[in-house]
Amino acid sequence: GRANIGVVGLAVMGSNLARNLASREGNTVAVYNRTYARTEELVTEHPEAGFLASETIDDFVATLTKPRTAIIMVQAGKGTDAVIEQLAERFEPGDIIVDGGNANFNDTIRRERELRERGLNFVGTGISGGEEGALNGPSIMPGGSAEAWETLGPILKSIAAVAEGEPCVTHVGTDGAGHFVKMVHNGIEYADMQLIAEAYDLLRRVGGLSVEQLVDVFKDWNTGDLESYLIEITAEVLAQKDAETGSPLVDVILDEAGSKGTGVWTVQNALGLGIPVSGIGEAVFARAVSSKPAQRGAMRASVTNRPKPPEVPDTFVDDVRAALYASKVVAYAQGFDLIVAGAKEYGWDIDLGALAKIWRAGCIIRARFLNRIVDAYATEPDLETLLVDPYFADAVASGEEAWRRVVGIAAASGVPAPGFSSALAYFDSLAADRLPAALIQGQRDFFGAHTYKRVDKDGTFHTLWSDDRSEIATTPSTH
Ligand code: NDP
């Protein structure tokens, strides 16, 4: 064997990752794809990469030096299982199979266990940054064993994006930890995009700004605390004119948002773990609502009397900026809560500060903001919620009045702002002295004898609702 690393699956992601690997000092990259034509095309187009191309999986495996290390970049699901099996049949104990696709972390946990039982290392890794990132430096989130990380770490560090001199890769945790945090990363991405979209919609439809003015607003926001890849590309998308009609491209794009499912996974797992990721949830639901043309058409025909946009304050643009920032803090706080809960459930030791560090470059949610999260966990690793970190608490408090004004104006004008409003509701729920959960406990006790606790003494209680309505102490209900 002569290659220290191999890539299986040479569609856009695999090709770009292979080229990235080949461009780094010391790497010789073996490449293999089920359909050989794709391999030939890559090798022909990129002679500078010095790829070792194999037509068969046997040759590919024979080309790798030990411990053999192969990164799989194929269609997630059945394709991944098929390739894993082909490699596993040929690999020997100590060799490393890496899955860089968008796998479900439950699959990664299963695959890691099965391969470990066969003496093989399996590393499921999140790779964010799209095709561009794969080629020039992605943010990389590997799971798997510490042993595999020893071999793989230096290779991944060499191809990762760099933020403030540090490569955007860290050993996130064992087995499925990498794919779990990649899932949450994508969920946060959904929330961030939804919040930006709400800001745009409010400024345009209530604030009366033109698309041209909005380009300048987003460019301006990108010089402050909101500086991020998503804000930057928002300005670029808004600035784009449609060649055919001459109108802003955004006005000719059908307003039905698609998705590939990682947002849904995030919310499903959050529901199971009991973590309120309402920002991500609203973002997933907002895309779903947008993609219901029949219902939207029926409602538009039925609701004829829409509210008139109210007068907005002169400070509206800055108010919306403050609402966006505060809502974004909430969305990230919730996402990090989900990672804490996942780590506890699945037994991962995840360093939240290290995670925030590797999201500072290479990935879709890269942002100046992430530095603040790094600082927050450096100061207090066991933060109850990001919202109580002094910097974030201040940032939210200073924008709080504006945030409330914007949510009020959105409600009064009939422009939906589910992200902004649910984020504010979450903030107010955590901040409340008392929640109406007390009433819910009363209702549950009434119809289901589910019992309740009291504020003034220990124990579990039940009111005899259908009898004389006296209260009895009970043993805790299991319902
Ligand atoms: P695709 O998801 O389109 O998958 C195509 C590749 O999978 C081809 O190489 C194809 O081989 C191979 N393949 C499919 N089924 C099999 C099989 N049964 N056996 C062997 N090979 C198979 O490629 P992408 O490059 O778009 O994505 C690769 C992975 O990266 C996916 O898991 C995707 O989810 C993830 N991804 C991640 C992104 C990110 O930003 N992190 C962005 C885009 C993708 P053949 O040529 O023979 O058909």
Coordinates of C-alpha atoms and ligand atoms in Angstrom, one line a residue:
G1 CA 0.0 0.0 0.0
R2 CA 1.1 3.5 -0.7
A3 CA -1.8 5.8 0.4
N4 CA -2.2 6.9 4.0
I5 CA -5.9 7.8 3.5
G6 CA -8.6 6.7 1.1
V7 CA -11.9 8.2 0.1
V8 CA -14.9 6.1 -1.0
G9 CA -17.7 7.9 -2.9
L10 CA -16.6 10.5 -5.4
A11 CA -19.8 12.6 -5.9
V12 CA -19.4 16.3 -5.2
M13 CA -18.6 16.0 -1.4
G14 CA -16.2 13.0 -1.7
S15 CA -14.3 14.5 -4.7
N16 CA -13.8 17.8 -2.9
L17 CA -12.8 16.2 0.3
A18 CA -10.3 14.0 -1.6
R19 CA -8.8 17.0 -3.3
N20 CA -8.5 18.8 0.0
L21 CA -6.7 15.8 1.5
A22 CA -4.4 15.5 -1.5
S23 CA -3.5 19.2 -1.3
R24 CA -2.0 18.7 2.2
E25 CA 1.7 17.9 2.8
G26 CA 2.3 14.3 3.5
N27 CA -1.0 12.8 2.2
T28 CA -1.3 10.4 -0.6
V29 CA -5.0 9.7 -1.3
A30 CA -6.5 6.6 -2.7
V31 CA -9.9 7.0 -4.3
Y32 CA -12.7 4.6 -5.1
N33 CA -16.2 4.9 -6.4
R34 CA -18.8 2.2 -7.2
T35 CA -19.2 3.6 -10.7
Y36 CA -15.6 3.7 -12.1
A37 CA -16.4 6.4 -14.7
R38 CA -16.7 8.9 -11.8
T39 CA -13.2 7.9 -10.5
E40 CA -11.7 8.3 -13.9
E41 CA -13.3 11.7 -14.3
L42 CA -11.9 13.0 -11.0
V43 CA -8.4 11.6 -11.7
T44 CA -8.3 13.1 -15.2
E45 CA -9.6 16.5 -14.1
H46 CA -7.1 16.7 -11.2
P47 CA -3.8 15.2 -12.1
E48 CA -2.2 17.6 -9.6
A49 CA -3.7 15.7 -6.7
G50 CA -1.7 12.5 -7.5
F51 CA -4.6 10.3 -6.6
L52 CA -4.2 6.5 -6.5
A53 CA -7.3 5.3 -8.3
S54 CA -8.7 1.8 -8.0
E55 CA -11.3 0.2 -10.1
T56 CA -12.2 -2.4 -7.5
I57 CA -12.6 -2.3 -3.8
D58 CA -10.0 -5.0 -3.4
D59 CA -7.4 -2.8 -5.1
F60 CA -8.5 0.2 -3.1
V61 CA -7.9 -1.7 0.2
A62 CA -4.6 -3.0 -1.0
T63 CA -3.4 0.5 -1.8
L64 CA -3.8 1.7 1.8
T65 CA -1.0 1.7 4.3
K66 CA -1.7 0.4 7.9
P67 CA -3.6 1.3 9.9
R68 CA -5.9 1.5 6.9
T69 CA -8.0 4.6 7.0
A70 CA -10.9 5.2 4.6
I71 CA -13.4 8.0 4.6
I72 CA -16.9 7.1 3.2
M73 CA -18.8 10.0 1.4
V74 CA -21.8 8.2 -0.1
Q75 CA -25.5 8.6 0.1
A76 CA -26.5 8.3 3.7
G77 CA -28.4 5.2 4.7
K78 CA -28.3 2.0 2.7
G79 CA -25.4 3.2 0.6
T80 CA -23.3 3.8 3.7
D81 CA -24.1 0.3 5.1
A82 CA -23.2 -1.3 1.8
V83 CA -19.8 0.4 1.6
I84 CA -19.1 -0.2 5.3
E85 CA -19.7 -3.9 4.8
Q86 CA -17.4 -4.0 1.7
L87 CA -14.6 -2.4 3.7
A88 CA -15.2 -4.3 6.9
E89 CA -14.8 -7.6 5.0
R90 CA -11.4 -6.6 3.9
F91 CA -10.1 -4.5 6.8
E92 CA -8.1 -5.9 9.7
P93 CA -8.2 -5.1 13.4
G94 CA -7.0 -1.6 14.1
D95 CA -8.1 -0.2 10.7
I96 CA -10.4 2.8 10.6
I97 CA -13.6 3.3 8.7
V98 CA -14.8 6.9 8.7
D99 CA -18.3 7.9 7.7
G100 CA -18.4 11.6 6.7
G101 CA -22.0 11.5 5.3
N102 CA -25.0 13.0 7.0
A103 CA -25.8 9.8 9.0
N104 CA -28.4 9.6 11.7
F105 CA -26.4 9.3 15.0
N106 CA -28.5 6.3 16.0
D107 CA -27.1 4.5 12.9
T108 CA -23.6 5.6 13.9
I109 CA -24.0 4.2 17.4
R110 CA -25.1 0.9 15.9
R111 CA -22.4 0.8 13.2
E112 CA -19.7 1.6 15.8
R113 CA -20.8 -1.2 18.1
E114 CA -21.0 -3.8 15.3
L115 CA -17.6 -2.9 13.9
R116 CA -16.0 -2.7 17.3
E117 CA -17.2 -6.3 17.9
R118 CA -15.2 -7.1 14.7
G119 CA -12.1 -5.4 16.0
L120 CA -12.5 -2.4 13.6
N121 CA -12.6 1.3 14.5
F122 CA -15.6 3.2 13.2
V123 CA -15.7 7.0 13.3
G124 CA -18.9 8.7 12.4
T125 CA -18.1 12.3 11.7
G126 CA -20.2 15.4 11.0
I127 CA -18.7 17.5 8.1
S128 CA -20.2 20.9 7.6
G129 CA -19.6 23.6 5.0
G130 CA -21.1 22.1 1.9
E131 CA -19.0 21.5 -1.3
E132 CA -17.0 24.7 -0.7
G133 CA -16.1 23.6 2.8
A134 CA -15.2 20.1 1.8
L135 CA -12.7 21.5 -0.7
N136 CA -11.2 24.4 1.2
G137 CA -11.7 23.6 4.9
P138 CA -14.9 22.3 6.6
S139 CA -15.8 22.2 10.2
I140 CA -15.4 18.6 11.3
M141 CA -17.1 16.8 14.2
P142 CA -15.8 13.3 14.7
G143 CA -17.1 10.8 17.2
G144 CA -15.6 7.3 17.7
S145 CA -12.8 6.0 19.9
A146 CA -9.9 7.8 21.3
E147 CA -7.6 5.3 19.6
A148 CA -9.1 6.1 16.2
W149 CA -8.7 9.8 17.0
E150 CA -5.0 9.4 17.5
T151 CA -4.5 8.3 13.8
L152 CA -7.3 10.4 12.4
G153 CA -6.9 13.6 14.3
P154 CA -3.7 14.9 12.5
I155 CA -5.3 14.1 9.1
L156 CA -8.5 15.9 9.9
K157 CA -6.7 18.8 11.5
S158 CA -4.8 19.2 8.2
I159 CA -7.9 19.7 6.1
A160 CA -10.2 21.5 8.5
A161 CA -11.1 25.2 8.4
V162 CA -9.0 27.4 10.7
A163 CA -10.4 29.9 13.2
E164 CA -8.0 32.2 15.0
G165 CA -5.1 29.8 14.3
E166 CA -6.9 26.7 15.5
P167 CA -8.2 23.9 13.2
C168 CA -12.0 23.5 13.4
V169 CA -12.0 19.9 14.5
T170 CA -12.2 18.3 17.9
H171 CA -12.9 14.7 19.1
V172 CA -16.5 15.4 20.1
G173 CA -17.1 12.2 22.0
T174 CA -17.4 8.5 21.5
D175 CA -19.5 6.6 18.9
G176 CA -22.4 8.8 17.6
A177 CA -21.4 12.0 19.4
G178 CA -20.1 13.6 16.2
H179 CA -23.2 13.0 14.2
F180 CA -25.4 14.0 17.1
V181 CA -23.7 17.5 17.3
K182 CA -23.8 17.8 13.5
M183 CA -27.5 17.2 13.7
V184 CA -27.9 19.9 16.3
H185 CA -25.7 22.2 14.3
N186 CA -28.1 21.8 11.4
G187 CA -31.1 22.4 13.7
I188 CA -29.5 25.6 14.9
E189 CA -28.9 26.5 11.2
Y190 CA -32.6 26.1 10.6
A191 CA -33.5 28.5 13.5
D192 CA -30.9 31.1 12.5
M193 CA -32.2 31.1 8.9
Q194 CA -35.8 31.4 10.1
L195 CA -35.0 34.4 12.4
I196 CA -33.1 36.2 9.6
A197 CA -36.1 35.5 7.3
E198 CA -38.5 37.0 9.9
A199 CA -36.3 40.1 10.2
Y200 CA -36.3 40.6 6.4
D201 CA -40.1 40.1 6.2
L202 CA -40.9 42.6 9.0
L203 CA -38.5 45.2 7.7
R204 CA -39.9 44.9 4.2
R205 CA -43.6 44.4 4.8
V206 CA -44.1 46.5 8.0
G207 CA -41.1 48.8 7.9
G208 CA -41.6 49.5 4.2
L209 CA -37.9 49.0 3.3
S210 CA -37.1 48.2 -0.3
V211 CA -35.0 45.1 -1.2
E212 CA -32.1 47.5 -2.1
Q213 CA -32.3 49.1 1.3
L214 CA -32.4 45.7 2.9
V215 CA -29.2 44.7 1.2
D216 CA -27.5 47.7 3.0
V217 CA -29.2 46.8 6.3
F218 CA -27.8 43.2 6.2
K219 CA -24.4 44.4 5.1
D220 CA -24.4 46.8 8.0
W221 CA -25.5 44.1 10.5
N222 CA -22.6 42.0 9.2
T223 CA -20.2 44.5 10.7
G224 CA -21.4 44.1 14.3
D225 CA -22.4 41.4 16.8
L226 CA -24.5 39.6 14.1
E227 CA -21.6 39.1 11.8
S228 CA -22.0 35.7 10.3
Y229 CA -21.9 33.6 7.1
L230 CA -25.7 33.5 7.1
I231 CA -26.1 37.3 7.4
E232 CA -23.5 37.7 4.7
I233 CA -25.2 35.4 2.2
T234 CA -28.6 37.0 3.0
A235 CA -27.2 40.3 1.6
E236 CA -25.9 38.5 -1.4
V237 CA -29.2 36.7 -2.1
L238 CA -31.2 39.9 -1.7
A239 CA -28.8 41.8 -4.0
Q240 CA -29.3 39.3 -6.8
K241 CA -31.5 40.4 -9.7
D242 CA -33.4 38.0 -11.9
A243 CA -32.0 38.1 -15.4
E244 CA -35.3 37.4 -17.0
T245 CA -37.6 39.9 -15.2
G246 CA -35.1 42.4 -13.7
S247 CA -36.8 42.1 -10.4
P248 CA -35.0 41.0 -7.2
L249 CA -34.5 37.2 -7.5
V250 CA -36.1 36.8 -4.1
D251 CA -39.4 38.0 -5.6
V252 CA -39.5 35.3 -8.3
I253 CA -38.5 32.4 -6.0
L254 CA -41.5 30.3 -5.0
D255 CA -42.0 30.8 -1.2
E256 CA -42.1 27.1 -0.2
A257 CA -39.1 26.1 1.8
G258 CA -37.6 22.6 1.4
S259 CA -35.6 20.6 3.8
K260 CA -33.5 17.4 3.9
G261 CA -34.6 16.2 7.3
T262 CA -31.8 17.0 9.8
G263 CA -34.0 19.8 11.4
V264 CA -36.8 17.2 11.9
W265 CA -34.3 14.8 13.5
T266 CA -33.2 17.5 15.9
V267 CA -36.7 18.3 17.0
Q268 CA -37.7 14.6 17.2
N269 CA -34.7 13.9 19.5
A270 CA -35.4 17.0 21.5
L271 CA -39.0 15.9 22.1
G272 CA -37.7 12.5 23.3
L273 CA -35.2 14.1 25.6
G274 CA -37.7 16.7 26.9
I275 CA -35.6 19.7 25.8
P276 CA -37.6 22.7 24.5
V277 CA -35.8 23.6 21.3
S278 CA -38.7 25.9 20.3
G279 CA -36.6 28.0 18.0
I280 CA -35.6 25.0 15.9
G281 CA -39.1 23.6 16.2
E282 CA -40.7 26.8 14.9
A283 CA -38.2 26.9 12.1
V284 CA -39.0 23.4 11.0
F285 CA -42.8 24.1 11.3
A286 CA -42.4 27.4 9.4
R287 CA -40.9 25.5 6.5
A288 CA -43.7 23.0 6.7
V289 CA -46.4 25.7 6.7
S290 CA -44.8 27.4 3.7
S291 CA -45.0 24.2 1.8
K292 CA -48.8 23.8 2.1
P293 CA -50.0 25.8 -0.9
A294 CA -53.5 24.3 -0.8
Q295 CA -54.1 25.3 2.8
R296 CA -52.5 28.7 2.2
G297 CA -54.7 29.3 -0.8
A298 CA -57.8 28.3 1.1
M299 CA -56.9 30.6 3.9
R300 CA -56.1 33.6 1.7
A301 CA -59.5 33.2 0.0
S302 CA -61.3 32.8 3.4
V303 CA -59.5 35.6 5.4
T304 CA -60.2 38.8 3.5
N305 CA -59.8 41.3 6.3
R306 CA -56.1 41.5 7.0
P307 CA -54.8 44.0 9.6
K308 CA -53.2 47.1 8.4
P309 CA -49.5 47.5 9.4
P310 CA -49.3 49.8 12.4
E311 CA -47.0 52.8 12.5
V312 CA -43.5 51.7 13.3
P313 CA -41.0 53.6 15.5
D314 CA -38.1 55.4 13.8
T315 CA -35.9 52.9 15.6
F316 CA -37.6 50.0 13.8
V317 CA -34.5 48.7 11.9
D318 CA -32.5 48.7 15.1
D319 CA -35.4 47.2 17.1
V320 CA -35.5 44.3 14.6
R321 CA -31.8 43.8 14.9
A322 CA -32.1 43.6 18.7
A323 CA -35.0 41.1 18.4
L324 CA -33.0 39.0 16.0
Y325 CA -30.0 39.0 18.2
A326 CA -32.0 38.1 21.4
S327 CA -33.9 35.4 19.6
K328 CA -30.7 34.0 18.2
V329 CA -29.2 33.8 21.7
V330 CA -32.3 31.8 22.7
A331 CA -32.0 29.4 19.8
Y332 CA -28.3 28.7 20.5
A333 CA -29.0 28.3 24.2
Q334 CA -31.7 25.8 23.4
G335 CA -29.4 23.9 21.0
F336 CA -26.6 23.7 23.5
D337 CA -29.2 22.4 26.1
L338 CA -30.0 19.6 23.7
I339 CA -26.3 18.7 23.3
V340 CA -26.0 18.6 27.2
A341 CA -29.0 16.3 27.4
G342 CA -27.8 14.1 24.5
A343 CA -24.4 13.8 26.1
K344 CA -26.0 12.7 29.4
E345 CA -28.4 10.3 27.7
Y346 CA -25.7 8.6 25.5
G347 CA -22.8 8.9 27.8
W348 CA -20.6 11.4 25.9
D349 CA -18.2 13.8 27.5
I350 CA -18.7 16.8 25.3
D351 CA -16.7 20.0 25.8
L352 CA -19.2 22.7 24.9
G353 CA -16.5 25.4 24.6
A354 CA -14.4 23.2 22.2
L355 CA -17.5 22.6 20.2
A356 CA -18.3 26.3 19.9
K357 CA -14.7 26.8 18.8
I358 CA -14.9 24.4 15.9
W359 CA -18.1 26.1 14.7
R360 CA -16.3 29.4 14.3
A361 CA -15.2 28.7 10.7
G362 CA -15.9 26.2 7.9
C363 CA -19.6 25.6 8.8
I364 CA -22.8 27.2 7.9
I365 CA -23.5 28.7 11.3
R366 CA -20.0 30.2 11.6
A367 CA -20.3 33.6 13.3
R368 CA -18.5 36.1 15.4
F369 CA -21.1 35.2 18.0
L370 CA -19.5 31.8 18.6
N371 CA -16.5 33.5 20.3
R372 CA -18.9 34.7 22.9
I373 CA -20.1 31.2 23.5
V374 CA -16.5 30.0 23.7
D375 CA -15.9 32.6 26.4
A376 CA -19.1 31.8 28.3
Y377 CA -18.2 28.1 28.7
A378 CA -14.5 29.0 29.4
T379 CA -15.7 31.1 32.4
E380 CA -18.4 28.7 33.5
P381 CA -18.4 25.2 32.1
D382 CA -21.6 24.2 33.9
L383 CA -23.7 27.1 32.8
E384 CA -27.4 26.4 33.5
T385 CA -28.3 28.2 30.2
L386 CA -26.3 30.5 27.9
L387 CA -28.9 33.1 28.7
V388 CA -27.5 33.6 32.2
D389 CA -23.9 34.1 31.0
P390 CA -23.2 37.7 31.9
Y391 CA -22.4 38.8 28.4
F392 CA -25.5 37.2 26.9
A393 CA -27.7 38.3 29.8
D394 CA -26.6 41.9 29.2
A395 CA -27.0 41.6 25.4
V396 CA -30.6 40.3 25.8
A397 CA -31.5 42.8 28.5
S398 CA -30.3 45.8 26.5
G399 CA -32.4 44.6 23.5
E400 CA -35.4 43.4 25.5
E401 CA -37.7 46.4 25.1
A402 CA -37.0 46.5 21.3
W403 CA -37.6 42.7 21.2
R404 CA -41.1 43.2 22.9
R405 CA -41.9 46.1 20.5
V406 CA -41.1 44.0 17.5
V407 CA -43.1 41.0 18.6
G408 CA -46.0 43.3 19.4
I409 CA -45.8 45.0 16.0
A410 CA -45.6 41.6 14.2
A411 CA -48.8 40.5 16.0
A412 CA -50.6 43.7 15.3
S413 CA -49.6 43.8 11.6
G414 CA -50.4 40.1 10.9
V415 CA -46.9 39.4 9.7
P416 CA -45.9 36.0 11.2
A417 CA -42.8 36.0 13.4
P418 CA -43.0 32.6 15.1
G419 CA -39.3 32.5 15.8
F420 CA -39.1 35.9 17.4
S421 CA -42.3 35.4 19.4
S422 CA -41.6 31.9 20.6
A423 CA -38.1 32.9 21.6
L424 CA -39.6 35.7 23.7
A425 CA -42.1 33.3 25.2
Y426 CA -39.3 31.0 26.2
F427 CA -37.3 33.8 27.8
D428 CA -40.4 34.9 29.7
S429 CA -41.2 31.4 30.8
L430 CA -37.7 30.9 32.3
A431 CA -37.8 34.3 33.9
A432 CA -41.3 34.0 35.4
D433 CA -41.8 33.8 39.2
R434 CA -44.7 31.5 38.8
L435 CA -45.8 29.5 35.7
P436 CA -49.4 28.3 35.1
A437 CA -47.9 24.8 35.2
A438 CA -49.5 24.8 38.7
L439 CA -52.9 24.9 37.1
I440 CA -52.0 22.2 34.7
Q441 CA -50.9 20.0 37.7
G442 CA -54.4 20.7 39.2
Q443 CA -56.1 19.7 36.0
R444 CA -54.0 16.5 35.7
D445 CA -54.8 15.6 39.3
F446 CA -58.5 16.2 38.6
F447 CA -59.0 13.9 35.6
G448 CA -56.2 11.4 36.1
A449 CA -55.2 11.5 39.8
H450 CA -51.7 12.3 38.7
T451 CA -51.0 14.1 42.0
Y452 CA -49.1 17.3 42.7
K453 CA -46.4 18.7 44.9
R454 CA -46.9 21.7 47.2
V455 CA -44.8 24.8 47.5
D456 CA -45.0 24.7 51.3
K457 CA -44.2 21.1 52.3
D458 CA -42.6 17.9 51.0
G459 CA -44.5 15.0 49.7
T460 CA -47.0 14.2 47.0
F461 CA -50.7 15.1 47.2
H462 CA -54.0 14.3 45.7
T463 CA -57.3 16.1 46.1
L464 CA -60.4 13.8 46.3
W465 CA -62.1 15.7 43.4
S466 CA -65.1 13.3 43.1
D467 CA -65.5 12.8 46.8
D468 CA -65.4 15.6 49.4
R469 CA -62.5 17.4 47.8
S470 CA -60.3 17.0 50.8
E471 CA -56.6 16.6 50.2
I472 CA -54.6 13.4 51.0
A473 CA -50.9 12.7 51.0
T474 CA -50.0 9.9 48.5
T475 CA -47.1 7.9 47.3
P476 CA -45.8 9.4 44.0
S477 CA -47.8 8.4 41.0
T478 CA -45.8 6.7 38.2
H479 CA -47.9 8.4 35.5
Ligands
NDP1 P1 -24.7 11.8 -2.8 O1 -25.4 11.9 -1.5 O2 -25.5 12.3 -4.0 O3 -24.3 10.3 -3.1 C1 -23.7 9.9 -4.3 C2 -22.5 9.0 -4.0 O4 -22.9 7.8 -3.2 C3 -22.0 8.4 -5.3 O5 -20.6 8.3 -5.1 C4 -22.6 7.1 -5.4 O6 -21.9 6.2 -6.2 C5 -22.5 6.7 -3.9 N1 -23.4 5.6 -3.6 C6 -24.8 5.6 -3.4 N2 -25.2 4.4 -3.1 C7 -24.2 3.5 -3.1 C8 -24.0 2.2 -2.8 N3 -25.1 1.4 -2.5 N4 -22.8 1.6 -2.9 C9 -21.7 2.4 -3.2 N5 -21.8 3.7 -3.4 C10 -23.0 4.3 -3.4 O7 -23.3 12.5 -2.7 P2 -22.9 13.9 -2.1 O8 -21.5 14.1 -2.5 O9 -23.8 14.9 -2.4 O10 -22.9 13.6 -0.5 C11 -22.2 12.6 0.1 C12 -22.5 12.5 1.6 O11 -22.2 13.8 2.2 C13 -24.0 12.3 1.9 O12 -24.1 11.5 3.1 C14 -24.6 13.7 2.1 O13 -25.7 13.7 3.0 C15 -23.4 14.4 2.8 N6 -23.4 15.8 2.4 C16 -23.0 16.7 3.3 C17 -23.0 18.0 3.1 C18 -22.5 18.9 4.1 O14 -22.5 20.1 3.9 N7 -22.0 18.3 5.1 C19 -23.5 18.6 1.8 C20 -23.8 17.6 0.9 C21 -23.8 16.3 1.2 P3 -22.2 6.1 -7.8 O15 -21.4 7.1 -8.4 O16 -21.7 4.7 -8.1 O17 -23.6 6.2 -8.0

